Structure formats: C-alpha cells, structure tokens
C-alpha cells in the first residue's frame, strides 16, 4: 500500500516536460532527523498533518528545499503556522515549512513588500512559478518557534498539489529511524445501544485477558502511542486494525489527511474523556455522521454484537512495519440486555435529534439553527436561554460539534456585545458576534455554557525589552478569542510610515527589528474586533 501511494503521487506531474523529472526528496535539515510529533497524531480538535523535526543547533538550524521547484505561497500568521513557506515541485507535491524564525533574504523582502503594500501583518501571498524558483538544497530559512508553537521545531508537510491532501512524510525517505512498535496502554469499552448512545464505560489495563458485559452491543477502543528511536515523545499511530474472532471488522489508516475533515477527530476519540479528563482514547467504531476517509473499514460501523464469547485483537502498526498485537476476550454476562434503544419507540427514531437534517431550537428570545451533520449521531441537544442573566446553555461541553451553527438573540441593542464560552475549567473565550437591528448574531462551533456581555476593554500594550537587534512589547486583550473572533489588530508606524513587525498571539509578544526603525518616535496602535483601541508612543 505504501509503495502504491508513493507511486501515485510521484506519477502526478505538472506538465509533460516534467515526465523525466528524477529528483528524490532530501531532508529539510542537515542534521539527524529526530521527531517531536508524528503525522496523524491526535491534537486538540485536529489531526497533525506533518512531522515535527526537533531543533539540533542552539544557534538555529538552517532549512533547505527538499526538492527543486518554486515558492508558491508565503504566509505570515500570529498563530497557527507562524512564518511559513510552501514550495511546489514538478512531481505533483508541495512541501510546507512552518514556524520559521527567519526567511531567506529574498523571500523576506517579498513578504515585507507585500506587507507594506497592504499595510497588514498577516498575509497569505500566492506567487507564480517565475518569481522565486528554487533548486534542491537551496537555503530557505531558519527553524524557529513562531505561530502556535510551544518550542523551537520545524513543522514539515508534504501535500498533493492538486488535491491538497496532506501525505505522511514517512512514506518517503527523510532519514527517520523507527524500530519501536506502537503501544496500547489501556482498553476502553463503551456499552452501547443501537443508536450509539453510551450506556456505560469501562477502562481496563492492557494486561486484562477477559471482560464480562451485560450489554448486547459494545464499541472497543484504546489509549496508546507510538515512539521514534531515541525520543520519549508519545506520537500518533499510523495503522489500527480490530479483529473479532479473526474477522477484520475495523481498519483506520493515517497515510493521508484532508484539511476539510479535521474535526472528525472529535468523533474518532472518546470526546468526553478528552474534555473532562484530558485523556485521549481512540474509538474503533464509526458514528453515523463520521465520514472520515481515514476509516477504511467498519463492519456494522464497528458495533460489536455480544451473543456469545468473542475474541478481540487490536493490531497497532507504524509505517516502518513495527507492530504490536493486544487481545481481549469479551464474555456475555447473565441477564444480557437487548439494548437496541434506551428510550422512545423500538426503532429509536425519537431519540434526540436526527443528525442528517437541519434543526432550529428556540428558548425565550434566542434560537439556534443546526445544519445537517452538526452532530455525529442521534443526540439530545437541548437549549436554554435566560434573557435576564443573558446566559445560554446548549447541550453540554462533552458533546462534540462538527460544524458551525447559527445563534440569533433578539432584544440586544449594545453593539459592543460579545458571546463568551466558559470551558470546563472555568476559563472564558470570546467568540465574537455582531449586533444588527437589535439582534445579536454569531456562528459557534462548540456546545456548552455561554454568556453575553459588552466588550469595552481595549487591549494592553507594555514594553518588554530591547536587544541589540529587536524591540519587544507585550500586547494582550482581556480575554482569549476563539471560533471566528479575530485576534487583535496591530499597526506600527514611524513618521506616518507603516513598520513591519512579528506578533506571536500564543505568548502575546510583538517584535520589531531595529533595522526597520528610522525616526524619532514609534507609534503602536492596537484594537480588538469591537474597535476598543489603545495607543502607545515610544521614543526612538
């Protein structure tokens, strides 16, 4: 399968002249490749679409083009990938380098020209083939810690240029050494009804040989990880198979990942365990509205029928061929229940909301509209709005949400009003929203507890420090944003001219190169999406 996948992607050429192209990938770094993150591992609300290469040189690692081609996209972000480069290759792939500290000079100049033209920090700049051609091995930048990164590393991706599917870089030879097989730490068993309602959970150590259940249907899952040679990081698992009495009933593979299917992760894991206990369990059954292409096989959607004792084997394998097999016998207990449904008619059609159709729920002067596919299975989604306290409850935070849904609340007149989501730890996130004709409107991509209040507080600006190369400031809004709410907007000028800078939203730190400053006074203007503004004047 791996060889076929590689052959398919190599066979895609951008034009007929590329048919004789013979280059193979080289490593983006000169040192030994050691990974701190693997392809397909389960992150918060998304799959990891690349590999994370650990920093080697304390002074900074140089990065190189893995194949000849051209720089097709340059992106600068305060979060996400930070400073990133996309290089398109003649073999039908695009390589992506993210979280860079510095760009190569020519690339940096192109970005700064575009930033000054648009007078904006965050840019997403697409370039034609003739602007920045590169040869294999050309220097393109320095490994860094920009964007949503908690430590210096290179996030590296290979994508199919035409479909933009992310391809597991380990399908190619980048010098990654792996002789360790994936490990299963714990089993988890969901006692289910035929509508995938969870009746009971049981967590068992991996050494468990047998388990007795009184449920007619169960779903099996596990907590586990993979590791690379010489590293202690717990990474994702590339290949998962479940056999019931020697019959393959479930198969998931993470050789490619679609960016359009990221949130299916919340249907592949035990979402409640992740939210409540910050513990990640792979679930080896497929909810009705989970259409992830990574699930290759799921007989009866992975629902296991317990009529008699059965033997379950879970086979975990990595792309280097290392594998481990874990076995568990399931025994039917006395008085086993034919739990086709928990409540309602015998077909279970009145259990909660049908996920395949749209639903509008109302409470007092508020309503939400759920599109088809917003939830993954029939579920009880209840809504309650308190017009006096301006609080909203939509289902619970432990219910996963696949799509944005529309919220509308009338009798809201203050244009500064925002909606805030309070997570299970009590931390609040500003989700934004607008007021139009005395009606509050917002799109939300999570369930749980919310409240409305005006945002009248401007972001804060304070001096951080000055080095021989940079001037640094702390810039922070009063509440973290989430969903579709934008980050703070920053404008730096000297003598009325826009000045380039870099802002890392994760740490709230802004940096300006001293070489870009020439004048008597730096003016920093910061505003949030409700136009609350703060200005700092700094003498140079």
XYZ file of C-alpha atoms in Angstrom:
540
model
C 0.000 0.000 0.000
C 2.812 2.394 0.905
C 4.617 1.737 -2.364
C 1.404 2.243 -4.349
C 0.719 5.525 -2.570
C 4.206 6.808 -3.281
C 3.936 5.755 -6.943
C 0.613 7.546 -7.367
C 1.895 10.839 -6.004
C 5.133 10.656 -7.964
C 3.211 9.991 -11.175
C 1.405 13.362 -10.999
C 3.433 15.886 -12.992
C 2.557 19.497 -13.578
C 3.196 19.318 -17.332
C 4.520 16.925 -19.936
C 8.049 18.310 -19.648
C 8.243 17.056 -16.063
C 7.785 13.412 -17.033
C 11.549 12.851 -16.930
C 11.972 14.553 -13.553
C 14.136 12.237 -11.450
C 14.904 14.036 -8.184
C 14.012 12.341 -4.928
C 13.408 14.172 -1.672
C 16.255 15.163 0.608
C 15.924 16.124 4.262
C 14.995 19.754 5.059
C 17.748 19.770 7.722
C 21.420 18.780 7.579
C 21.432 17.038 10.945
C 19.885 13.765 12.079
C 16.078 13.897 11.939
C 14.504 13.447 15.355
C 10.763 13.868 15.710
C 8.766 15.512 18.478
C 5.499 14.949 16.612
C 4.308 12.448 14.022
C 1.835 12.555 11.182
C -1.781 11.835 12.098
C -1.398 12.124 15.833
C -4.415 13.402 17.718
C -4.202 17.068 18.673
C -6.834 19.366 20.167
C -9.668 19.475 17.617
C -7.463 18.412 14.707
C -5.126 15.786 13.310
C -1.433 16.596 12.937
C -0.767 16.951 9.212
C 3.010 16.819 9.226
C 6.050 15.794 11.206
C 7.741 17.987 13.818
C 11.537 17.951 13.499
C 13.395 18.732 16.697
C 15.886 21.595 16.861
C 19.515 20.471 16.888
C 21.734 23.576 16.811
C 21.246 26.005 19.754
C 22.146 28.900 17.439
C 19.469 27.914 14.932
C 19.048 25.224 12.288
C 19.198 26.146 8.617
C 16.381 24.789 6.445
C 16.672 23.657 2.836
C 14.354 22.970 -0.099
C 13.727 19.222 -0.164
C 13.291 19.248 -3.956
C 13.585 21.718 -6.836
C 10.533 23.810 -7.665
C 9.284 27.298 -6.864
C 7.999 29.184 -3.834
C 4.249 29.143 -4.469
C 2.932 30.596 -1.218
C 4.231 32.711 1.655
C 2.226 33.081 4.819
C 2.660 35.160 7.970
C 0.365 34.439 10.943
C 0.300 35.390 14.614
C -0.958 31.880 15.424
C -1.217 28.616 13.502
C 1.883 28.096 11.279
C 3.517 31.433 12.091
C 6.092 32.154 9.385
C 5.707 29.527 6.674
C 6.872 28.694 3.139
C 5.212 26.498 0.502
C 7.336 25.104 -2.352
C 5.627 23.441 -5.313
C 7.565 20.620 -7.036
C 7.386 19.098 -10.529
C 6.404 15.672 -9.141
C 2.942 16.876 -8.112
C 3.679 17.633 -4.481
C 4.122 20.757 -2.381
C 6.412 20.882 0.648
C 5.481 23.101 3.600
C 7.866 24.542 6.221
C 6.220 26.161 9.267
C 7.139 28.016 12.496
C 10.259 29.568 10.914
C 12.286 32.125 12.844
C 13.696 33.798 9.751
C 13.200 33.671 5.987
C 15.947 33.681 3.369
C 16.667 37.338 2.426
C 14.967 37.308 -0.970
C 11.879 35.630 0.482
C 11.847 38.051 3.412
C 11.962 41.011 1.020
C 8.988 39.688 -0.959
C 6.957 39.333 2.253
C 7.861 42.785 3.521
C 6.998 44.381 0.185
C 3.572 42.744 0.275
C 3.029 43.713 3.934
C 3.893 47.355 3.233
C 1.673 47.371 0.156
C -1.306 46.086 2.164
C -0.233 47.667 5.481
C -1.050 44.446 7.269
C 0.984 41.981 9.304
C -0.869 38.763 8.478
C -0.612 37.870 4.800
C -1.353 34.869 2.626
C 0.618 35.527 -0.545
C 0.425 33.245 -3.625
C 3.285 33.564 -6.121
C 3.571 32.482 -9.781
C 6.310 29.999 -10.771
C 8.779 32.561 -12.135
C 9.107 34.819 -9.052
C 11.173 32.660 -6.648
C 12.455 29.450 -8.302
C 14.475 27.157 -6.035
C 16.869 24.312 -6.551
C 17.023 21.278 -4.349
C 19.143 22.063 -1.291
C 18.733 25.853 -1.504
C 18.677 27.648 1.839
C 15.144 28.943 2.584
C 15.173 30.000 6.244
C 15.894 29.242 9.902
C 13.960 26.814 12.112
C 12.004 28.666 14.784
C 9.145 28.978 17.246
C 6.642 31.308 15.577
C 2.867 30.840 15.426
C 1.160 28.292 17.625
C 4.334 26.563 18.738
C 5.457 25.854 22.278
C 9.100 25.188 21.424
C 11.589 25.530 18.532
C 10.941 22.974 15.789
C 10.143 22.608 12.096
C 6.619 21.543 11.233
C 7.147 19.869 7.857
C 4.477 18.691 5.432
C 4.179 17.064 2.037
C 0.904 17.796 0.209
C -0.611 16.634 -3.034
C -0.534 19.902 -5.002
C -3.788 19.234 -6.860
C -5.982 17.869 -4.037
C -4.115 19.474 -1.090
C -4.295 16.180 0.784
C -1.538 16.022 3.392
C 0.675 12.977 2.823
C 2.559 11.238 5.600
C 6.214 12.277 5.036
C 7.312 8.900 6.387
C 6.135 7.416 3.099
C 9.333 8.980 1.756
C 12.904 8.610 2.970
C 13.771 11.537 5.226
C 16.145 9.567 7.426
C 13.645 8.874 10.196
C 14.695 5.891 12.303
C 11.972 3.862 13.991
C 12.359 0.389 15.444
C 9.720 0.740 18.192
C 6.248 -0.726 17.805
C 3.161 1.225 18.932
C 1.999 0.608 22.494
C -1.527 0.088 23.847
C -1.747 1.343 27.429
C -5.421 0.757 28.246
C -8.565 -0.693 26.727
C -11.818 1.227 26.869
C -15.210 -0.402 26.345
C -18.398 1.509 25.571
C -21.622 -0.335 26.321
C -23.843 0.982 23.524
C -27.369 0.831 22.258
C -28.081 0.518 18.547
C -28.167 4.331 18.238
C -24.619 4.614 19.628
C -25.795 6.075 22.929
C -23.139 5.323 25.562
C -24.717 3.459 28.478
C -21.556 2.670 30.398
C -17.782 2.976 30.104
C -15.178 0.535 31.347
C -11.429 1.265 31.285
C -9.124 -1.734 31.631
C -5.329 -2.137 31.802
C -3.697 -3.640 28.714
C -2.857 -6.791 30.696
C -6.560 -7.643 31.057
C -7.390 -11.019 29.499
C -11.193 -11.008 29.671
C -14.154 -8.767 30.431
C -17.800 -9.600 31.111
C -20.563 -7.345 29.839
C -24.355 -7.344 30.163
C -24.777 -5.215 27.045
C -25.733 -6.683 23.694
C -23.593 -4.130 21.831
C -20.180 -2.715 22.640
C -17.624 -0.476 20.993
C -13.931 -1.110 21.646
C -11.207 1.499 21.938
C -7.822 2.112 23.499
C -5.327 4.611 24.775
C -1.954 4.243 23.095
C 1.017 5.845 21.369
C 3.968 5.309 19.063
C 7.582 6.389 19.596
C 10.665 7.025 17.484
C 14.170 5.830 18.274
C 15.968 7.973 20.846
C 12.926 10.055 21.814
C 10.411 9.874 24.637
C 7.632 11.784 22.841
C 4.351 9.888 22.571
C 3.215 10.142 18.958
C 0.200 9.040 16.933
C -0.430 5.584 15.457
C -0.458 5.153 11.671
C -2.378 1.897 11.303
C -5.137 0.430 13.508
C -6.963 -2.864 12.922
C -9.552 -4.637 15.047
C -10.359 -8.317 14.558
C -13.408 -10.016 16.081
C -12.992 -13.800 16.062
C -10.293 -13.424 13.381
C -12.539 -11.289 11.155
C -11.317 -7.781 10.330
C -14.143 -5.504 11.486
C -12.446 -2.104 11.765
C -9.484 -0.538 9.990
C -8.174 3.051 10.227
C -5.098 4.315 8.406
C -3.400 7.713 8.561
C -1.323 7.806 5.376
C -3.127 10.945 4.134
C -5.317 13.541 5.864
C -7.799 16.010 4.407
C -7.804 19.546 5.828
C -11.573 19.562 5.285
C -12.020 16.616 7.675
C -10.044 17.874 10.661
C -12.929 17.964 13.135
C -13.803 14.316 12.565
C -11.149 13.761 15.200
C -13.856 14.561 17.766
C -15.859 11.561 16.548
C -12.827 9.249 16.390
C -11.844 9.800 20.032
C -13.856 9.478 23.238
C -14.674 13.172 23.254
C -15.987 13.250 26.806
C -12.782 11.706 28.160
C -10.759 14.315 26.298
C -12.814 17.257 27.583
C -13.343 16.104 31.156
C -10.114 14.211 31.905
C -7.755 15.427 29.138
C -7.202 11.795 28.220
C -7.177 10.624 24.599
C -8.735 7.305 23.619
C -9.025 6.083 20.027
C -12.509 4.616 19.480
C -12.686 1.784 16.953
C -16.238 2.299 15.795
C -17.760 4.799 13.374
C -20.527 7.188 14.404
C -23.262 7.635 11.734
C -22.128 11.126 10.637
C -18.404 10.468 10.875
C -17.361 10.421 7.212
C -13.606 10.431 7.748
C -11.718 8.939 4.811
C -9.186 7.562 7.296
C -11.658 4.903 8.395
C -11.149 2.331 5.655
C -13.433 -0.366 7.033
C -16.086 -0.585 9.759
C -18.407 -3.580 9.539
C -21.738 -2.576 11.119
C -19.882 0.691 11.846
C -17.687 -1.230 14.284
C -20.585 -2.068 16.611
C -19.761 -5.458 18.166
C -22.685 -7.812 18.904
C -22.216 -9.884 22.065
C -24.278 -13.085 21.730
C -21.555 -15.425 22.875
C -17.921 -15.208 23.998
C -15.777 -13.417 21.402
C -12.069 -12.820 20.958
C -10.928 -9.311 20.066
C -7.479 -8.500 18.706
C -6.231 -4.940 18.225
C -3.247 -4.697 15.891
C -1.242 -1.452 16.001
C 1.381 -0.824 13.326
C 3.646 2.033 12.256
C 4.950 2.889 8.793
C 8.255 1.150 9.492
C 6.401 -2.153 9.854
C 6.766 -2.404 13.644
C 3.602 -3.787 15.235
C 2.068 -4.983 18.480
C -0.993 -7.191 18.991
C -3.279 -6.955 22.032
C -6.020 -9.461 22.807
C -9.150 -9.313 24.958
C -11.939 -11.863 25.405
C -15.464 -10.478 25.884
C -17.922 -12.667 27.768
C -21.714 -12.187 27.858
C -22.919 -11.838 31.440
C -26.105 -13.227 32.910
C -29.208 -11.239 32.041
C -27.654 -9.633 28.984
C -29.839 -6.777 27.737
C -31.064 -6.355 24.179
C -30.283 -2.657 24.373
C -31.460 -1.614 20.920
C -32.582 1.724 22.333
C -32.608 3.472 25.691
C -35.861 5.348 25.397
C -38.581 6.009 22.832
C -40.048 3.623 20.289
C -38.472 0.299 19.462
C -36.668 1.717 16.409
C -35.160 4.550 18.397
C -36.372 7.190 15.936
C -37.380 9.622 18.655
C -34.028 9.562 20.445
C -32.803 13.128 20.301
C -32.224 14.967 17.013
C -31.665 13.300 13.667
C -28.134 14.377 12.604
C -28.969 14.115 8.912
C -31.452 17.017 8.868
C -31.450 20.669 9.946
C -32.942 21.691 13.303
C -33.986 25.026 14.794
C -34.195 25.200 18.593
C -35.746 28.126 20.499
C -35.723 29.382 24.073
C -37.274 32.716 25.067
C -35.905 35.296 22.579
C -32.995 33.125 21.392
C -32.691 30.458 18.730
C -30.024 28.287 17.155
C -30.029 26.650 13.743
C -28.126 23.380 13.337
C -27.139 22.367 9.815
C -27.234 18.682 8.770
C -24.105 16.947 10.072
C -23.544 19.323 13.004
C -23.808 16.354 15.380
C -22.435 12.859 14.730
C -25.354 10.713 15.917
C -28.880 10.981 17.269
C -28.448 13.054 20.385
C -30.364 15.077 22.943
C -29.409 18.664 22.103
C -31.284 20.948 24.456
C -31.098 24.731 24.532
C -31.949 27.111 27.378
C -31.554 30.901 27.325
C -32.042 33.246 30.297
C -32.962 36.680 28.909
C -32.400 38.389 32.294
C -28.955 36.942 33.075
C -28.121 36.670 29.345
C -26.801 33.135 29.784
C -27.125 30.310 27.279
C -26.788 26.551 27.632
C -26.591 24.366 24.514
C -26.289 20.662 25.294
C -23.048 20.064 27.249
C -19.393 20.669 26.566
C -18.791 16.921 26.386
C -20.948 16.683 23.229
C -18.789 17.081 20.087
C -19.815 19.589 17.420
C -18.723 19.130 13.789
C -19.968 22.335 12.125
C -20.601 25.963 12.979
C -24.216 26.654 13.899
C -26.078 29.978 13.797
C -27.121 31.756 17.006
C -29.659 34.582 16.998
C -30.820 36.537 20.079
C -33.252 39.438 19.803
C -33.567 42.471 22.110
C -29.790 43.042 22.181
C -29.035 46.699 21.422
C -25.444 47.264 22.598
C -23.100 46.953 19.563
C -20.212 46.034 21.890
C -21.968 42.794 22.941
C -19.968 39.566 22.556
C -20.707 35.975 23.462
C -18.261 34.131 25.703
C -17.818 30.393 26.120
C -16.833 29.095 29.552
C -14.930 25.813 29.354
C -14.908 23.035 31.894
C -12.009 24.630 33.807
C -13.879 27.930 34.086
C -11.755 29.792 31.547
C -13.688 32.082 29.200
C -13.157 32.577 25.460
C -14.584 35.443 23.430
C -16.376 34.057 20.350
C -17.287 37.484 18.984
C -20.625 38.210 17.348
C -22.345 41.267 15.857
C -25.493 43.254 16.612
C -27.744 44.011 13.629
C -31.135 45.704 14.037
C -31.198 44.981 17.790
C -30.430 41.306 17.170
C -27.243 39.547 18.219
C -25.814 37.163 15.583
C -22.920 34.731 15.877
C -21.650 31.455 14.449
C -20.469 28.963 17.071
C -18.609 25.652 16.715
C -18.967 24.198 20.215
C -21.601 23.277 22.763
C -21.713 24.100 26.464
C -22.150 27.173 28.648
C -22.180 30.708 27.232
C -22.883 34.231 28.423
C -23.290 37.635 26.785
C -21.624 40.843 27.896
C -20.267 44.014 26.263
C -16.556 44.205 25.467
C -15.403 47.742 26.288
C -11.849 46.972 27.381
C -9.049 47.859 24.954
C -6.013 45.596 24.624
C -2.969 46.474 26.742
C 0.493 47.456 25.472
C 3.646 47.416 27.581
C 7.383 47.495 26.912
C 9.049 44.078 27.219
C 12.750 44.547 26.445
C 15.306 45.731 23.928
C 18.136 43.652 22.494
C 20.888 44.599 20.077
C 18.589 43.584 17.199
C 14.998 43.833 18.366
C 12.497 45.976 20.248
C 9.816 43.931 22.054
C 6.391 44.732 23.516
C 3.668 42.782 25.300
C 0.263 43.132 23.622
C -2.716 41.362 25.138
C -6.500 41.542 25.027
C -8.515 40.971 28.195
C -9.950 37.629 27.000
C -8.625 34.979 24.613
C -10.562 34.702 21.373
C -11.822 31.515 19.736
C -14.045 30.405 16.879
C -14.375 33.108 14.222
C -13.442 36.010 16.505
C -10.295 37.714 15.118
C -7.118 38.407 17.070
C -6.082 41.947 17.971
C -5.210 44.291 15.101
C -1.817 45.990 15.417
C -0.436 48.932 13.468
C 3.100 50.232 13.923
C 4.239 53.492 12.325
C 7.264 55.792 12.377
C 6.774 59.265 10.889
C 3.457 58.037 9.462
C 5.068 55.095 7.617
C 3.871 51.523 8.319
C 6.575 49.408 10.017
C 6.805 45.580 9.755
C 6.747 43.510 12.946
C 6.048 39.987 14.148
C 3.360 39.162 16.733
C 3.009 35.764 18.433
C -0.534 35.556 19.815
C 0.258 32.491 21.918
C 2.746 34.460 24.069
C 1.352 37.969 23.361
C 4.829 39.153 22.326
C 5.476 41.592 19.453
C 8.950 42.065 17.982
C 10.268 44.809 15.708
C 13.678 44.685 14.053
C 15.705 47.768 14.993
C 16.976 47.871 11.408
C 13.409 48.711 10.293
C 13.194 51.740 12.596
C 14.400 55.165 11.475
C 12.805 58.217 13.038
C 12.131 59.873 16.350
C 9.011 58.098 17.598
C 7.381 54.677 17.230
C 3.574 54.685 17.472
C 1.803 51.383 18.207
C -1.977 51.246 17.760
C -3.801 48.142 18.956
C -7.521 47.461 18.624
C -9.827 44.479 19.130
C -12.702 43.489 16.841
C -15.104 45.715 18.816
C -12.829 48.679 17.958
C -11.600 49.235 21.505
C -8.261 50.958 20.891
C -5.013 51.571 22.764
C -2.091 53.736 21.566
C 1.494 53.702 22.857
C 4.139 56.242 21.795
C 7.726 55.073 22.206
C 10.673 57.486 21.660
C 13.458 56.110 19.484
